[in-house]
PDB file of C-alpha atoms in Angstrom:
ATOM      1  CA  UNK L 249       3.591   8.804 -19.388  1.00 55.00           C
ATOM      2  CA  UNK L 250       6.045   8.777 -16.513  1.00 81.00           C
ATOM      3  CA  UNK L 251       4.963   7.182 -13.293  1.00 92.00           C
ATOM      4  CA  UNK L 252       5.838   8.058  -9.732  1.00 96.00           C
ATOM      5  CA  UNK L 253       9.586   8.171  -9.257  1.00 96.00           C
ATOM      6  CA  UNK L 254      11.532   7.917  -6.030  1.00 97.00           C
ATOM      7  CA  UNK L 255      15.157   8.477  -5.174  1.00 97.00           C
ATOM      8  CA  UNK L 256      17.413   7.030  -4.087  1.00 97.00           C
ATOM      9  CA  UNK L 257      16.336   3.477  -4.803  1.00 96.00           C
ATOM     10  CA  UNK L 258      18.540   2.238  -1.983  1.00 97.00           C
ATOM     11  CA  UNK L 259      19.984   4.039   0.996  1.00 97.00           C
ATOM     12  CA  UNK L 260      22.311   2.623   3.618  1.00 98.00           C
ATOM     13  CA  UNK L 261      23.012   4.816   6.603  1.00 97.00           C
ATOM     14  CA  UNK L 262      24.433   4.593  10.067  1.00 97.00           C
ATOM     15  CA  UNK L 263      22.341   4.789  13.178  1.00 97.00           C
ATOM     16  CA  UNK L 264      21.897   8.375  14.281  1.00 97.00           C
ATOM     17  CA  UNK L 265      22.301   9.935  10.843  1.00 98.00           C
ATOM     18  CA  UNK L 266      19.567  11.918   9.097  1.00 98.00           C
ATOM     19  CA  UNK L 267      18.207  10.789   5.714  1.00 98.00           C
ATOM     20  CA  UNK L 268      16.082  12.434   3.044  1.00 98.00           C
ATOM     21  CA  UNK L 269      13.937  10.462   0.640  1.00 98.00           C
ATOM     22  CA  UNK L 270      12.491  12.086  -2.467  1.00 97.00           C
ATOM     23  CA  UNK L 271       9.266  11.497  -4.361  1.00 97.00           C
ATOM     24  CA  UNK L 272       8.256  12.898  -7.747  1.00 96.00           C
ATOM     25  CA  UNK L 273       4.533  12.294  -8.253  1.00 95.00           C
ATOM     26  CA  UNK L 274       2.782  11.925 -11.558  1.00 94.00           C
ATOM     27  CA  UNK L 275       2.350  15.328 -13.164  1.00 92.00           C
ATOM     28  CA  UNK L 276      -1.031  16.822 -12.359  1.00 90.00           C
ATOM     29  CA  UNK L 277      -1.726  14.570  -9.388  1.00 91.00           C
ATOM     30  CA  UNK L 278      -2.870  16.663  -6.472  1.00 90.00           C
ATOM     31  CA  UNK L 279      -2.752  14.007  -3.758  1.00 92.00           C
ATOM     32  CA  UNK L 280       0.483  12.467  -2.491  1.00 94.00           C
ATOM     33  CA  UNK L 281       0.976   9.749   0.118  1.00 95.00           C
ATOM     34  CA  UNK L 282       3.911   8.196   1.930  1.00 97.00           C
ATOM     35  CA  UNK L 283       3.831   4.630   3.220  1.00 96.00           C
ATOM     36  CA  UNK L 284       6.309   2.383   5.005  1.00 97.00           C
ATOM     37  CA  UNK L 285       6.615  -1.301   4.166  1.00 94.00           C
ATOM     38  CA  UNK L 286       8.491  -3.330   6.731  1.00 91.00           C
ATOM     39  CA  UNK L 287       9.558  -6.934   6.165  1.00 82.00           C
ATOM     40  CA  UNK L 288       6.582  -9.231   6.574  1.00 74.00           C
ATOM     41  CA  UNK L 289       4.234  -6.346   7.166  1.00 79.00           C
ATOM     42  CA  UNK L 290       1.692  -4.607   5.055  1.00 83.00           C
ATOM     43  CA  UNK L 291       1.966  -1.023   4.029  1.00 91.00           C
ATOM     44  CA  UNK L 292       1.715   1.458   6.870  1.00 93.00           C
ATOM     45  CA  UNK L 293       0.304   4.899   6.101  1.00 93.00           C
ATOM     46  CA  UNK L 294       2.600   7.750   7.115  1.00 96.00           C
ATOM     47  CA  UNK L 295       1.409  11.068   5.704  1.00 95.00           C
ATOM     48  CA  UNK L 296      -0.934  12.544   3.091  1.00 93.00           C
ATOM     49  CA  UNK L 297      -0.723  15.801   1.144  1.00 92.00           C
ATOM     50  CA  UNK L 298      -3.563  17.348  -0.850  1.00 89.00           C
ATOM     51  CA  UNK L 299      -2.812  20.452  -2.843  1.00 83.00           C
ATOM     52  CA  UNK L 300      -1.916  23.333  -0.564  1.00 79.00           C
ATOM     53  CA  UNK L 301      -3.920  22.021   2.386  1.00 84.00           C
ATOM     54  CA  UNK L 302      -2.299  21.125   5.678  1.00 85.00           C
ATOM     55  CA  UNK L 303      -1.023  17.533   5.492  1.00 89.00           C
ATOM     56  CA  UNK L 304      -2.515  14.636   7.417  1.00 89.00           C
ATOM     57  CA  UNK L 305       0.428  13.540   9.578  1.00 91.00           C
ATOM     58  CA  UNK L 306      -1.510  11.033  11.658  1.00 90.00           C
ATOM     59  CA  UNK L 307       0.600   8.062  10.546  1.00 92.00           C
ATOM     60  CA  UNK L 308       4.039   9.434  11.348  1.00 95.00           C
ATOM     61  CA  UNK L 309       5.508   7.085  13.999  1.00 94.00           C
ATOM     62  CA  UNK L 310       7.553   9.675  15.873  1.00 95.00           C
ATOM     63  CA  UNK L 311       8.676  13.281  15.768  1.00 96.00           C
ATOM     64  CA  UNK L 312      11.870  12.121  14.057  1.00 97.00           C
ATOM     65  CA  UNK L 313       9.807  11.785  10.897  1.00 97.00           C
ATOM     66  CA  UNK L 314       8.727  14.782   8.858  1.00 96.00           C
ATOM     67  CA  UNK L 315       7.739  15.481   5.294  1.00 96.00           C
ATOM     68  CA  UNK L 316       7.170  18.430   3.071  1.00 94.00           C
ATOM     69  CA  UNK L 317       5.789  18.983  -0.369  1.00 94.00           C
ATOM     70  CA  UNK L 318       7.107  21.948  -2.278  1.00 85.00           C
ATOM     71  CA  UNK L 319       4.995  23.708  -4.864  1.00 81.00           C
ATOM     72  CA  UNK L 320       2.357  21.011  -4.711  1.00 77.00           C
ATOM     73  CA  UNK L 321       4.656  18.594  -6.528  1.00 89.00           C
ATOM     74  CA  UNK L 322       7.885  17.027  -5.242  1.00 94.00           C
ATOM     75  CA  UNK L 323       7.878  15.684  -1.718  1.00 96.00           C
ATOM     76  CA  UNK L 324      10.699  14.889   0.686  1.00 97.00           C
ATOM     77  CA  UNK L 325      10.432  12.546   3.651  1.00 97.00           C
ATOM     78  CA  UNK L 326      13.061  13.232   6.284  1.00 98.00           C
ATOM     79  CA  UNK L 327      14.025  10.867   9.063  1.00 98.00           C
ATOM     80  CA  UNK L 328      16.231  12.365  11.754  1.00 98.00           C
ATOM     81  CA  UNK L 329      18.539  10.405  14.025  1.00 98.00           C
ATOM     82  CA  UNK L 330      17.732   7.146  12.255  1.00 98.00           C
ATOM     83  CA  UNK L 331      17.258   3.965  14.273  1.00 97.00           C
ATOM     84  CA  UNK L 332      17.592   0.356  13.155  1.00 96.00           C
ATOM     85  CA  UNK L 333      13.823  -0.099  13.375  1.00 95.00           C
ATOM     86  CA  UNK L 334      13.474   2.552  10.660  1.00 96.00           C
ATOM     87  CA  UNK L 335      14.867   0.032   8.158  1.00 96.00           C
ATOM     88  CA  UNK L 336      12.093  -0.562   5.631  1.00 97.00           C
ATOM     89  CA  UNK L 337      10.954   0.256   2.123  1.00 96.00           C
ATOM     90  CA  UNK L 338       9.430   3.711   1.934  1.00 98.00           C
ATOM     91  CA  UNK L 339       6.799   4.017  -0.773  1.00 97.00           C
ATOM     92  CA  UNK L 340       5.319   7.122  -2.260  1.00 97.00           C
ATOM     93  CA  UNK L 341       2.030   7.215  -4.129  1.00 95.00           C
ATOM     94  CA  UNK L 342       0.024   9.878  -5.910  1.00 94.00           C
ATOM     95  CA  UNK L 343      -3.512  10.178  -7.163  1.00 91.00           C
ATOM     96  CA  UNK L 344      -5.259  12.565  -9.487  1.00 88.00           C
ATOM     97  CA  UNK L 345      -7.648  13.523  -6.718  1.00 79.00           C
ATOM     98  CA  UNK L 346      -8.317  12.303  -3.190  1.00 77.00           C
ATOM     99  CA  UNK L 347     -10.153   8.978  -3.074  1.00 72.00           C
ATOM    100  CA  UNK L 348      -9.002   8.077  -6.562  1.00 77.00           C
ATOM    101  CA  UNK L 349      -6.673   5.244  -7.537  1.00 85.00           C
ATOM    102  CA  UNK L 350      -3.249   5.599  -5.970  1.00 90.00           C
ATOM    103  CA  UNK L 351      -0.228   4.994  -8.201  1.00 93.00           C
ATOM    104  CA  UNK L 352       2.831   3.825  -6.329  1.00 95.00           C
ATOM    105  CA  UNK L 353       6.483   4.472  -6.991  1.00 96.00           C
ATOM    106  CA  UNK L 354       9.103   1.700  -6.760  1.00 95.00           C
ATOM    107  CA  UNK L 355      10.107   2.713  -3.255  1.00 96.00           C
ATOM    108  CA  UNK L 356      13.336   3.530  -1.438  1.00 97.00           C
ATOM    109  CA  UNK L 357      14.879   0.693   0.520  1.00 96.00           C
ATOM    110  CA  UNK L 358      16.388   2.170   3.681  1.00 97.00           C
ATOM    111  CA  UNK L 359      18.868   0.166   5.715  1.00 97.00           C
ATOM    112  CA  UNK L 360      20.056   1.552   9.029  1.00 97.00           C
ATOM    113  CA  UNK L 361      23.192  -0.156  10.310  1.00 96.00           C
TER     114      UNK L 361
ATOM    115  CA  UNK O  65      -3.905  -2.467  15.827  1.00 51.00           C
ATOM    116  CA  UNK O  66      -4.322  -4.892  12.930  1.00 57.00           C
ATOM    117  CA  UNK O  67      -7.568  -3.848  11.330  1.00 88.00           C
ATOM    118  CA  UNK O  68      -7.245  -6.052   8.240  1.00 94.00           C
ATOM    119  CA  UNK O  69      -6.135  -9.663   8.646  1.00 95.00           C
ATOM    120  CA  UNK O  70      -4.884 -11.492   5.565  1.00 96.00           C
ATOM    121  CA  UNK O  71      -4.236 -15.183   4.983  1.00 96.00           C
ATOM    122  CA  UNK O  72      -2.407 -17.226   3.978  1.00 97.00           C
ATOM    123  CA  UNK O  73       1.018 -15.660   4.320  1.00 95.00           C
ATOM    124  CA  UNK O  74       2.255 -17.660   1.338  1.00 96.00           C
ATOM    125  CA  UNK O  75       0.636 -19.830  -1.284  1.00 97.00           C
ATOM    126  CA  UNK O  76       1.873 -22.229  -3.925  1.00 98.00           C
ATOM    127  CA  UNK O  77      -0.503 -23.104  -6.762  1.00 98.00           C
ATOM    128  CA  UNK O  78       0.032 -25.139  -9.891  1.00 97.00           C
ATOM    129  CA  UNK O  79      -0.390 -23.488 -13.253  1.00 97.00           C
ATOM    130  CA  UNK O  80      -4.041 -23.546 -14.226  1.00 97.00           C
ATOM    131  CA  UNK O  81      -5.226 -23.827 -10.650  1.00 97.00           C
ATOM    132  CA  UNK O  82      -7.267 -21.402  -8.551  1.00 98.00           C
ATOM    133  CA  UNK O  83      -5.509 -19.125  -6.085  1.00 98.00           C
ATOM    134  CA  UNK O  84      -7.581 -17.920  -3.146  1.00 98.00           C
ATOM    135  CA  UNK O  85      -6.518 -15.242  -0.693  1.00 98.00           C
ATOM    136  CA  UNK O  86      -8.692 -14.201   2.215  1.00 98.00           C
ATOM    137  CA  UNK O  87      -9.046 -11.031   4.239  1.00 98.00           C
ATOM    138  CA  UNK O  88     -11.117 -10.064   7.238  1.00 97.00           C
ATOM    139  CA  UNK O  89     -11.736  -6.613   8.592  1.00 96.00           C
ATOM    140  CA  UNK O  90     -13.019  -5.177  11.836  1.00 93.00           C
ATOM    141  CA  UNK O  91     -14.175  -1.652  11.126  1.00 91.00           C
ATOM    142  CA  UNK O  92     -17.700  -1.587   9.699  1.00 90.00           C
ATOM    143  CA  UNK O  93     -17.099   1.980   8.495  1.00 89.00           C
ATOM    144  CA  UNK O  94     -14.826   0.717   5.731  1.00 92.00           C
ATOM    145  CA  UNK O  95     -16.448   1.319   2.357  1.00 90.00           C
ATOM    146  CA  UNK O  96     -13.778   0.489  -0.208  1.00 91.00           C
ATOM    147  CA  UNK O  97     -11.852  -2.782  -0.542  1.00 94.00           C
ATOM    148  CA  UNK O  98      -9.024  -2.887  -3.090  1.00 94.00           C
ATOM    149  CA  UNK O  99      -6.500  -5.580  -3.897  1.00 96.00           C
ATOM    150  CA  UNK O 100      -2.959  -4.685  -4.899  1.00 96.00           C
ATOM    151  CA  UNK O 101      -0.375  -6.766  -6.765  1.00 97.00           C
ATOM    152  CA  UNK O 102       3.319  -6.185  -6.109  1.00 95.00           C
ATOM    153  CA  UNK O 103       6.243  -7.612  -8.054  1.00 95.00           C
ATOM    154  CA  UNK O 104       9.746  -7.623  -6.547  1.00 91.00           C
ATOM    155  CA  UNK O 105      11.388  -4.209  -6.731  1.00 89.00           C
ATOM    156  CA  UNK O 106       8.172  -2.517  -7.765  1.00 92.00           C
ATOM    157  CA  UNK O 107       5.501  -0.598  -5.950  1.00 92.00           C
ATOM    158  CA  UNK O 108       2.050  -2.108  -5.493  1.00 94.00           C
ATOM    159  CA  UNK O 109      -0.405  -1.694  -8.349  1.00 95.00           C
ATOM    160  CA  UNK O 110      -4.180  -1.692  -8.049  1.00 94.00           C
ATOM    161  CA  UNK O 111      -5.568  -4.970  -9.336  1.00 95.00           C
ATOM    162  CA  UNK O 112      -9.278  -4.861  -8.585  1.00 95.00           C
ATOM    163  CA  UNK O 113     -11.531  -3.214  -6.030  1.00 93.00           C
ATOM    164  CA  UNK O 114     -15.039  -3.554  -4.663  1.00 93.00           C
ATOM    165  CA  UNK O 115     -17.498  -1.510  -2.646  1.00 90.00           C
ATOM    166  CA  UNK O 116     -19.794  -3.142  -0.075  1.00 89.00           C
ATOM    167  CA  UNK O 117     -22.979  -2.686  -2.080  1.00 90.00           C
ATOM    168  CA  UNK O 118     -22.082  -5.692  -4.276  1.00 92.00           C
ATOM    169  CA  UNK O 119     -21.113  -9.233  -3.321  1.00 94.00           C
ATOM    170  CA  UNK O 120     -18.848 -10.030  -6.242  1.00 96.00           C
ATOM    171  CA  UNK O 121     -16.794  -8.291  -8.877  1.00 96.00           C
ATOM    172  CA  UNK O 122     -15.006  -9.995 -11.729  1.00 96.00           C
ATOM    173  CA  UNK O 123     -12.331  -8.639 -14.025  1.00 95.00           C
ATOM    174  CA  UNK O 124     -10.871 -11.215 -16.358  1.00 96.00           C
ATOM    175  CA  UNK O 125      -9.356 -14.013 -14.289  1.00 97.00           C
ATOM    176  CA  UNK O 126      -9.606 -12.011 -11.057  1.00 97.00           C
ATOM    177  CA  UNK O 127     -12.702 -12.043  -8.842  1.00 97.00           C
ATOM    178  CA  UNK O 128     -13.407 -10.409  -5.500  1.00 97.00           C
ATOM    179  CA  UNK O 129     -16.015 -12.063  -3.318  1.00 96.00           C
ATOM    180  CA  UNK O 130     -17.387  -9.876  -0.531  1.00 96.00           C
ATOM    181  CA  UNK O 131     -19.354 -10.979   2.530  1.00 95.00           C
ATOM    182  CA  UNK O 132     -20.523  -7.913   4.410  1.00 93.00           C
ATOM    183  CA  UNK O 133     -22.167  -9.766   7.314  1.00 94.00           C
ATOM    184  CA  UNK O 134     -19.029 -11.804   7.953  1.00 95.00           C
ATOM    185  CA  UNK O 135     -16.766  -8.812   7.333  1.00 95.00           C
ATOM    186  CA  UNK O 136     -14.675 -10.856   4.942  1.00 97.00           C
ATOM    187  CA  UNK O 137     -13.546 -10.548   1.367  1.00 97.00           C
ATOM    188  CA  UNK O 138     -11.395 -12.713  -0.845  1.00 98.00           C
ATOM    189  CA  UNK O 139      -9.482 -12.654  -4.098  1.00 98.00           C
ATOM    190  CA  UNK O 140      -9.814 -15.568  -6.505  1.00 98.00           C
ATOM    191  CA  UNK O 141      -7.368 -15.948  -9.377  1.00 98.00           C
ATOM    192  CA  UNK O 142      -8.708 -18.398 -11.914  1.00 98.00           C
ATOM    193  CA  UNK O 143      -6.418 -20.308 -14.286  1.00 98.00           C
ATOM    194  CA  UNK O 144      -3.377 -19.079 -12.344  1.00 98.00           C
ATOM    195  CA  UNK O 145      -0.292 -18.412 -14.446  1.00 97.00           C
ATOM    196  CA  UNK O 146       3.418 -18.197 -13.552  1.00 97.00           C
ATOM    197  CA  UNK O 147       3.212 -14.476 -14.381  1.00 97.00           C
ATOM    198  CA  UNK O 148       0.763 -14.092 -11.502  1.00 98.00           C
ATOM    199  CA  UNK O 149       3.563 -14.928  -9.065  1.00 98.00           C
ATOM    200  CA  UNK O 150       3.739 -11.831  -6.883  1.00 97.00           C
ATOM    201  CA  UNK O 151       2.768 -10.530  -3.467  1.00 96.00           C
ATOM    202  CA  UNK O 152      -0.889  -9.612  -3.076  1.00 97.00           C
ATOM    203  CA  UNK O 153      -2.206  -7.142  -0.526  1.00 96.00           C
ATOM    204  CA  UNK O 154      -5.781  -6.583   0.449  1.00 96.00           C
ATOM    205  CA  UNK O 155      -6.753  -3.227   1.861  1.00 94.00           C
ATOM    206  CA  UNK O 156      -9.738  -1.427   3.263  1.00 94.00           C
ATOM    207  CA  UNK O 157     -10.476   2.220   3.575  1.00 90.00           C
ATOM    208  CA  UNK O 158     -12.971   4.824   4.617  1.00 84.00           C
ATOM    209  CA  UNK O 159     -13.082   8.457   3.732  1.00 75.00           C
ATOM    210  CA  UNK O 160     -11.359  10.562   6.369  1.00 70.00           C
ATOM    211  CA  UNK O 161     -10.773  14.275   5.948  1.00 67.00           C
ATOM    212  CA  UNK O 162     -11.417  14.074   2.230  1.00 72.00           C
ATOM    213  CA  UNK O 163      -9.315  11.055   1.316  1.00 76.00           C
ATOM    214  CA  UNK O 164      -9.565   7.292   1.442  1.00 78.00           C
ATOM    215  CA  UNK O 165      -7.103   6.246   4.146  1.00 84.00           C
ATOM    216  CA  UNK O 166      -5.995   2.741   3.196  1.00 89.00           C
ATOM    217  CA  UNK O 167      -5.329   0.052   5.819  1.00 92.00           C
ATOM    218  CA  UNK O 168      -3.404  -2.870   4.341  1.00 93.00           C
ATOM    219  CA  UNK O 169      -3.218  -6.539   5.154  1.00 94.00           C
ATOM    220  CA  UNK O 170       0.190  -8.117   5.679  1.00 93.00           C
ATOM    221  CA  UNK O 171       0.390  -9.604   2.194  1.00 95.00           C
ATOM    222  CA  UNK O 172       0.350 -13.034   0.563  1.00 96.00           C
ATOM    223  CA  UNK O 173       3.273 -14.267  -1.451  1.00 96.00           C
ATOM    224  CA  UNK O 174       1.889 -16.297  -4.354  1.00 98.00           C
ATOM    225  CA  UNK O 175       4.018 -18.676  -6.357  1.00 98.00           C
ATOM    226  CA  UNK O 176       2.475 -20.317  -9.398  1.00 98.00           C
ATOM    227  CA  UNK O 177       4.520 -23.319 -10.436  1.00 96.00           C
ATOM    228  CA  UNK O 178       4.818 -24.110 -14.160  1.00 90.00           C
TER     229      UNK O 178
END
C-alpha cells in the first residue's frame, strides 16, 4: 500500500516568507509526527498528533512554527517568517497506534535564502 | 542537550567485513532502542530494535548488542554489502503522554566498498 507522502519534495523560499509543508499519513494510522533533520544532525522531534487529542507541541523550536491535522488525517506544518536556520529536511512519520513502529515519509527539503 | 551520542560519524568497510556503530545514552528511563537506516532522498526506516530486558537481538545480518550498566548499545552488520551503504541512526525513547518520544543520535554514514 501507499506509504507516507509529503509535499513539496523541495521548497526554496526567501527569508521572512511563510511556508506550508504537507504530510499525508498512511491510511488508518492514528499517530502522526513531525521531525526536523538538519545537516549533520540527527532527527529532532517537533510535534505529535494522536487522533483528536491535543497535540504534543513540546519540540517546536519557536512560536513561528505551528502544525495542524485536519480530520485526523492530513497534516500541515507552517513556518512563519522563515529564517536561514530553518533550512533543513522536514520529515513526517505515522504509526498505527502510539508506541508502534513509525513509518517515515521522504521529507521536504526546505532552503531559506 | 544531546541525550544520545553516536559514533563514528562516518565509516568505510570492505565488502564482507563487519560494520560496528556505537551509541551511548544518558537517561536511564529510556526503554526502547531502535536503529534506523536511511538512504539518500528517503526517510529513515526501522531496521531493528531492542528493549533493555535483553542483551542482544539478531535479525539476519544485523545484531544489536545492549549493555544496560554502561548505558551503551551498538549495531553490528555482519558480511557488509555495498547495498548496506546508507546513514544509520540510533535512537532511544521512553513513553511520555502515551507515545514513545524518540531521541536520535547524529547518524553514521556507512560506505561499504566493493
